[in-house]
Amino acid sequence: MGIQKPAWLEALYTQKFFAGCSYHEAAKKNEKNVCCLDCCISICPHCIPSHRFHRLLQVRRYVYHDVVRLEDLEKLIDCSNVQAYTINSAKVVFIKKRPQNRQFKGAGNYCTSCDRGLQEPFIHCSLGCKVDSVLKHCKDLSPYLRRCSTLTLGPDFFVPQDMADDEMTNETPHSTIVDSDEPPMSWSSSSSGSENMSIACTEIVRKKRSGLYVCARSFSKVSDEDMASSMSRRKGIPHRSPLC
């Protein structure tokens, strides 16, 4: 008896893609658009660190149907006679059959499984249609399967910058006060001439994944003598330019 559908092919055909990932509900860009061929499940970009050593196949969306790049799929199975379409300069193949109600067949090529009109010389409109046709007539899929030990995502695949730290998203960021090496800026404000306030700036560096945030102010009281001393150091004898 010949080989039937391998587990990864069955998963590619039955798994639901472009639905929210239940493991990363609170994360952005959590649509499941990758099929892990070793685990036979659909995953989202945030799941990739847990599957980084597995064979990963990106699933795309074209006219409301799931497609995969022809270049990637041909590493797994023979895709000859399957009509491909071009998306962003890349050829893609539909995963599932797309039957249509057609009462009359004119001249031209038609899909062997769903009677969809095709360009010559193609006879299958999707991967699913070819697999069904092969199993129907040959009863064995093994001559069409290809040995593939590694399969990585393309360079255009969107990878969230913080996906490695997803488990820390609910953790409260810590803040650390760092004294500035330069002397603080200060200015004064008086209230009924009785008290002077100087506002000195210090830096607060907040440790977050997205970067460093510098802000905050601290207030300190200064005496009238310190303020007068500070003012006297700033003032000097004015110098005028010589007359020509």
Short mmCIF file of C-alpha atoms in Angstrom, two decimals:
data_model
loop_
_atom_site.label_atom_id
_atom_site.label_comp_id
_atom_site.label_asym_id
_atom_site.label_seq_id
_atom_site.Cartn_x
_atom_site.Cartn_y
_atom_site.Cartn_z
CA MET A 1 0.00 0.00 0.00
CA GLY A 2 1.32 3.44 -0.94
CA ILE A 3 1.99 6.33 1.35
CA GLN A 4 -1.01 8.50 2.14
CA LYS A 5 -0.79 12.14 3.21
CA PRO A 6 2.12 12.82 5.57
CA ALA A 7 1.31 14.48 8.90
CA TRP A 8 2.72 17.89 7.90
CA LEU A 9 0.61 17.94 4.73
CA GLU A 10 -2.53 17.06 6.66
CA ALA A 11 -1.76 19.85 9.15
CA LEU A 12 -1.19 22.36 6.37
CA TYR A 13 -4.59 21.44 4.96
CA THR A 14 -6.59 21.30 8.21
CA GLN A 15 -4.99 23.82 10.55
CA LYS A 16 -6.63 27.23 10.86
CA PHE A 17 -4.41 30.14 9.91
CA PHE A 18 -4.73 33.91 10.43
CA ALA A 19 -6.66 33.44 13.67
CA GLY A 20 -5.46 34.89 16.97
CA CYS A 21 -2.97 32.80 18.92
CA SER A 22 -4.45 31.59 22.19
CA TYR A 23 -1.01 31.58 23.85
CA HIS A 24 -0.33 35.24 23.00
CA GLU A 25 -3.76 36.85 23.20
CA ALA A 26 -2.41 40.12 24.65
CA ALA A 27 0.42 40.47 22.14
CA LYS A 28 0.26 42.46 18.92
CA LYS A 29 0.72 40.75 15.56
CA ASN A 30 -0.44 37.43 17.01
CA GLU A 31 -2.04 35.98 13.90
CA LYS A 32 -1.03 32.39 13.24
CA ASN A 33 0.66 32.59 9.85
CA VAL A 34 3.32 29.89 10.19
CA CYS A 35 2.98 26.11 10.01
CA CYS A 36 5.46 24.11 12.06
CA LEU A 37 5.98 21.00 9.96
CA ASP A 38 7.56 19.06 12.84
CA CYS A 39 4.82 19.79 15.39
CA CYS A 40 2.08 19.87 12.72
CA ILE A 41 0.42 22.97 14.19
CA SER A 42 -0.14 26.58 13.20
CA ILE A 43 1.80 29.15 15.22
CA CYS A 44 2.18 32.93 15.44
CA PRO A 45 5.41 34.98 15.23
CA HIS A 46 5.66 35.06 19.03
CA CYS A 47 5.76 31.23 19.12
CA ILE A 48 8.79 31.01 16.84
CA PRO A 49 11.47 30.98 19.61
CA SER A 50 9.99 27.70 20.85
CA HIS A 51 10.15 26.22 17.33
CA ARG A 52 13.34 27.86 16.05
CA PHE A 53 14.99 24.49 15.30
CA HIS A 54 11.95 23.10 13.47
CA ARG A 55 10.95 23.29 9.82
CA LEU A 56 8.78 26.37 9.46
CA LEU A 57 6.57 27.22 6.48
CA GLN A 58 5.07 30.69 6.16
CA VAL A 59 1.44 30.88 5.08
CA ARG A 60 0.25 33.97 3.24
CA ARG A 61 -3.14 35.38 2.33
CA TYR A 62 -4.29 35.98 -1.24
CA VAL A 63 -7.89 36.81 -2.27
CA TYR A 64 -9.18 35.44 1.07
CA HIS A 65 -7.42 32.09 0.64
CA ASP A 66 -4.30 30.57 2.20
CA VAL A 67 -1.25 30.32 -0.06
CA VAL A 68 2.42 29.38 0.29
CA ARG A 69 5.44 30.31 -1.75
CA LEU A 70 6.10 27.92 -4.61
CA GLU A 71 9.83 28.05 -3.84
CA ASP A 72 9.23 26.77 -0.29
CA LEU A 73 6.63 24.18 -1.21
CA GLU A 74 8.76 22.61 -3.93
CA LYS A 75 11.30 21.65 -1.26
CA LEU A 76 8.63 19.41 0.25
CA ILE A 77 6.56 18.06 -2.63
CA ASP A 78 6.46 18.04 -6.42
CA CYS A 79 4.31 20.98 -7.53
CA SER A 80 4.44 20.42 -11.28
CA ASN A 81 1.21 21.10 -13.19
CA VAL A 82 -0.11 23.26 -10.31
CA GLN A 83 -0.95 26.78 -11.44
CA ALA A 84 0.96 29.46 -9.51
CA TYR A 85 0.13 33.13 -9.03
CA THR A 86 2.42 36.10 -8.45
CA ILE A 87 2.27 38.17 -5.25
CA ASN A 88 4.91 40.84 -4.61
CA SER A 89 7.27 39.30 -7.18
CA ALA A 90 6.95 35.86 -5.56
CA LYS A 91 5.06 32.91 -7.01
CA VAL A 92 2.53 31.31 -4.66
CA VAL A 93 0.30 28.25 -4.75
CA PHE A 94 -3.14 27.83 -3.18
CA ILE A 95 -3.25 25.21 -0.42
CA LYS A 96 -6.90 24.14 -0.68
CA LYS A 97 -9.12 23.55 -3.65
CA ARG A 98 -11.45 26.36 -4.68
CA PRO A 99 -14.51 24.80 -6.28
CA GLN A 100 -16.80 26.97 -8.35
CA ASN A 101 -20.25 26.47 -9.79
CA ARG A 102 -19.72 25.98 -13.51
CA GLN A 103 -22.47 24.44 -15.59
CA PHE A 104 -20.76 24.67 -18.93
CA LYS A 105 -17.18 23.90 -19.88
CA GLY A 106 -15.71 25.73 -22.83
CA ALA A 107 -12.35 25.25 -24.50
CA GLY A 108 -9.24 25.34 -22.33
CA ASN A 109 -7.73 23.63 -19.31
CA TYR A 110 -9.70 22.81 -16.21
CA CYS A 111 -8.70 21.59 -12.79
CA THR A 112 -8.95 17.82 -12.48
CA SER A 113 -10.68 18.08 -9.11
CA CYS A 114 -12.79 21.24 -8.99
CA ASP A 115 -13.30 22.18 -12.68
CA ARG A 116 -11.80 25.62 -12.26
CA GLY A 117 -10.53 27.19 -15.45
CA LEU A 118 -6.73 27.23 -15.73
CA GLN A 119 -4.05 28.44 -18.04
CA GLU A 120 -2.16 25.97 -20.16
CA PRO A 121 -0.42 23.66 -19.38
CA PHE A 122 -1.65 23.48 -15.77
CA ILE A 123 -4.21 20.89 -14.69
CA HIS A 124 -4.38 21.56 -10.91
CA CYS A 125 -5.51 24.82 -9.32
CA SER A 126 -4.14 24.07 -5.84
CA LEU A 127 -1.92 21.73 -3.88
CA GLY A 128 -4.95 20.00 -2.43
CA CYS A 129 -6.33 19.27 -5.90
CA LYS A 130 -3.09 17.66 -7.04
CA VAL A 131 -2.80 15.53 -3.91
CA ASP A 132 -6.38 14.30 -4.30
CA SER A 133 -5.79 13.51 -7.96
CA VAL A 134 -2.59 11.57 -7.26
CA LEU A 135 -4.17 9.55 -4.47
CA LYS A 136 -7.21 8.84 -6.63
CA HIS A 137 -5.30 7.53 -9.63
CA CYS A 138 -1.93 6.37 -8.27
CA LYS A 139 -2.82 5.44 -4.70
CA ASP A 140 0.73 6.43 -3.70
CA LEU A 141 2.09 9.85 -2.86
CA SER A 142 5.68 8.83 -2.08
CA PRO A 143 7.11 9.49 -5.59
CA TYR A 144 6.04 13.14 -5.24
CA LEU A 145 7.36 13.76 -1.72
CA ARG A 146 10.82 15.25 -1.28
CA ARG A 147 13.24 14.90 1.59
CA CYS A 148 13.64 18.22 3.41
CA SER A 149 15.56 18.41 6.68
CA THR A 150 15.61 22.19 7.11
CA LEU A 151 13.16 24.90 6.12
CA THR A 152 13.47 28.45 7.39
CA LEU A 153 11.30 31.54 7.06
CA GLY A 154 11.96 34.08 4.33
CA PRO A 155 13.77 37.39 4.93
CA ASP A 156 10.53 39.33 4.54
CA PHE A 157 8.87 37.58 7.46
CA PHE A 158 7.82 40.02 10.20
CA VAL A 159 9.45 39.22 13.53
CA PRO A 160 8.35 41.26 16.58
CA GLN A 161 11.32 42.86 18.33
CA ASP A 162 10.14 41.82 21.77
CA MET A 163 8.97 38.30 20.94
CA ALA A 164 11.80 36.79 22.98
CA ASP A 165 10.52 38.64 26.05
CA ASP A 166 6.83 37.83 25.71
CA GLU A 167 6.74 36.10 29.08
CA MET A 168 7.92 39.35 30.71
CA THR A 169 5.25 41.61 29.23
CA ASN A 170 3.25 41.62 32.46
CA GLU A 171 6.28 42.44 34.61
CA THR A 172 6.48 45.93 36.05
CA PRO A 173 9.58 47.73 34.76
CA HIS A 174 12.12 48.82 37.34
CA SER A 175 13.43 52.36 37.67
CA THR A 176 16.88 53.45 38.79
CA ILE A 177 17.99 56.94 39.76
CA VAL A 178 21.33 57.89 38.25
CA ASP A 179 23.11 61.08 39.34
CA SER A 180 24.29 63.26 36.52
CA ASP A 181 28.01 64.05 36.29
CA GLU A 182 27.31 67.64 35.24
CA PRO A 183 26.16 70.27 37.76
CA PRO A 184 22.37 70.52 37.98
CA MET A 185 20.48 73.39 36.42
CA SER A 186 18.75 75.58 38.99
CA TRP A 187 16.46 78.56 39.19
CA SER A 188 14.64 80.28 42.03
CA SER A 189 11.14 81.34 42.89
CA SER A 190 10.15 83.39 45.94
CA SER A 191 7.00 83.33 48.02
CA SER A 192 6.44 86.57 50.07
CA GLY A 193 10.23 87.04 50.08
CA SER A 194 10.65 84.50 52.85
CA GLU A 195 11.79 81.32 51.16
CA ASN A 196 13.69 80.40 48.01
CA MET A 197 13.22 77.14 46.18
CA SER A 198 15.70 75.65 43.75
CA ILE A 199 14.62 72.97 41.32
CA ALA A 200 17.50 70.62 40.54
CA CYS A 201 17.19 68.13 37.74
CA THR A 202 18.31 64.56 38.19
CA GLU A 203 18.08 61.79 35.67
CA ILE A 204 15.87 58.80 36.12
CA VAL A 205 16.71 55.96 33.81
CA ARG A 206 13.83 53.54 33.40
CA LYS A 207 14.84 50.12 32.27
CA LYS A 208 12.46 48.97 29.55
CA ARG A 209 12.85 46.83 26.49
CA SER A 210 12.01 49.67 24.15
CA GLY A 211 14.82 51.93 25.36
CA LEU A 212 15.78 54.44 28.02
CA TYR A 213 13.51 57.16 29.29
CA VAL A 214 15.12 60.17 30.98
CA CYS A 215 12.94 62.49 33.00
CA ALA A 216 11.97 63.67 36.49
CA ARG A 217 12.68 66.52 38.80
CA SER A 218 13.60 66.75 42.46
CA PHE A 219 13.09 69.75 44.69
CA SER A 220 15.56 71.01 47.35
CA LYS A 221 15.61 74.07 49.58
CA VAL A 222 18.56 76.47 49.55
CA SER A 223 19.40 79.24 51.90
CA ASP A 224 19.56 82.94 50.96
CA GLU A 225 23.34 82.94 51.45
CA ASP A 226 23.83 80.07 48.99
CA MET A 227 21.59 81.80 46.48
CA ALA A 228 23.48 85.12 46.86
CA SER A 229 26.79 83.31 46.52
CA SER A 230 25.58 81.59 43.39
CA MET A 231 24.38 84.88 41.90
CA SER A 232 27.66 86.66 42.73
CA ARG A 233 29.68 83.98 40.95
CA ARG A 234 27.62 84.43 37.85
CA LYS A 235 27.86 88.22 37.78
CA GLY A 236 31.08 89.92 36.75
CA ILE A 237 32.42 93.21 35.54
CA PRO A 238 30.94 94.00 32.14
CA HIS A 239 33.45 94.50 29.35
CA ARG A 240 32.83 96.84 26.47
CA SER A 241 34.40 96.55 23.07
CA PRO A 242 37.05 99.23 22.31
CA LEU A 243 36.06 102.22 20.19
CA CYS A 244 37.61 102.37 16.75
#
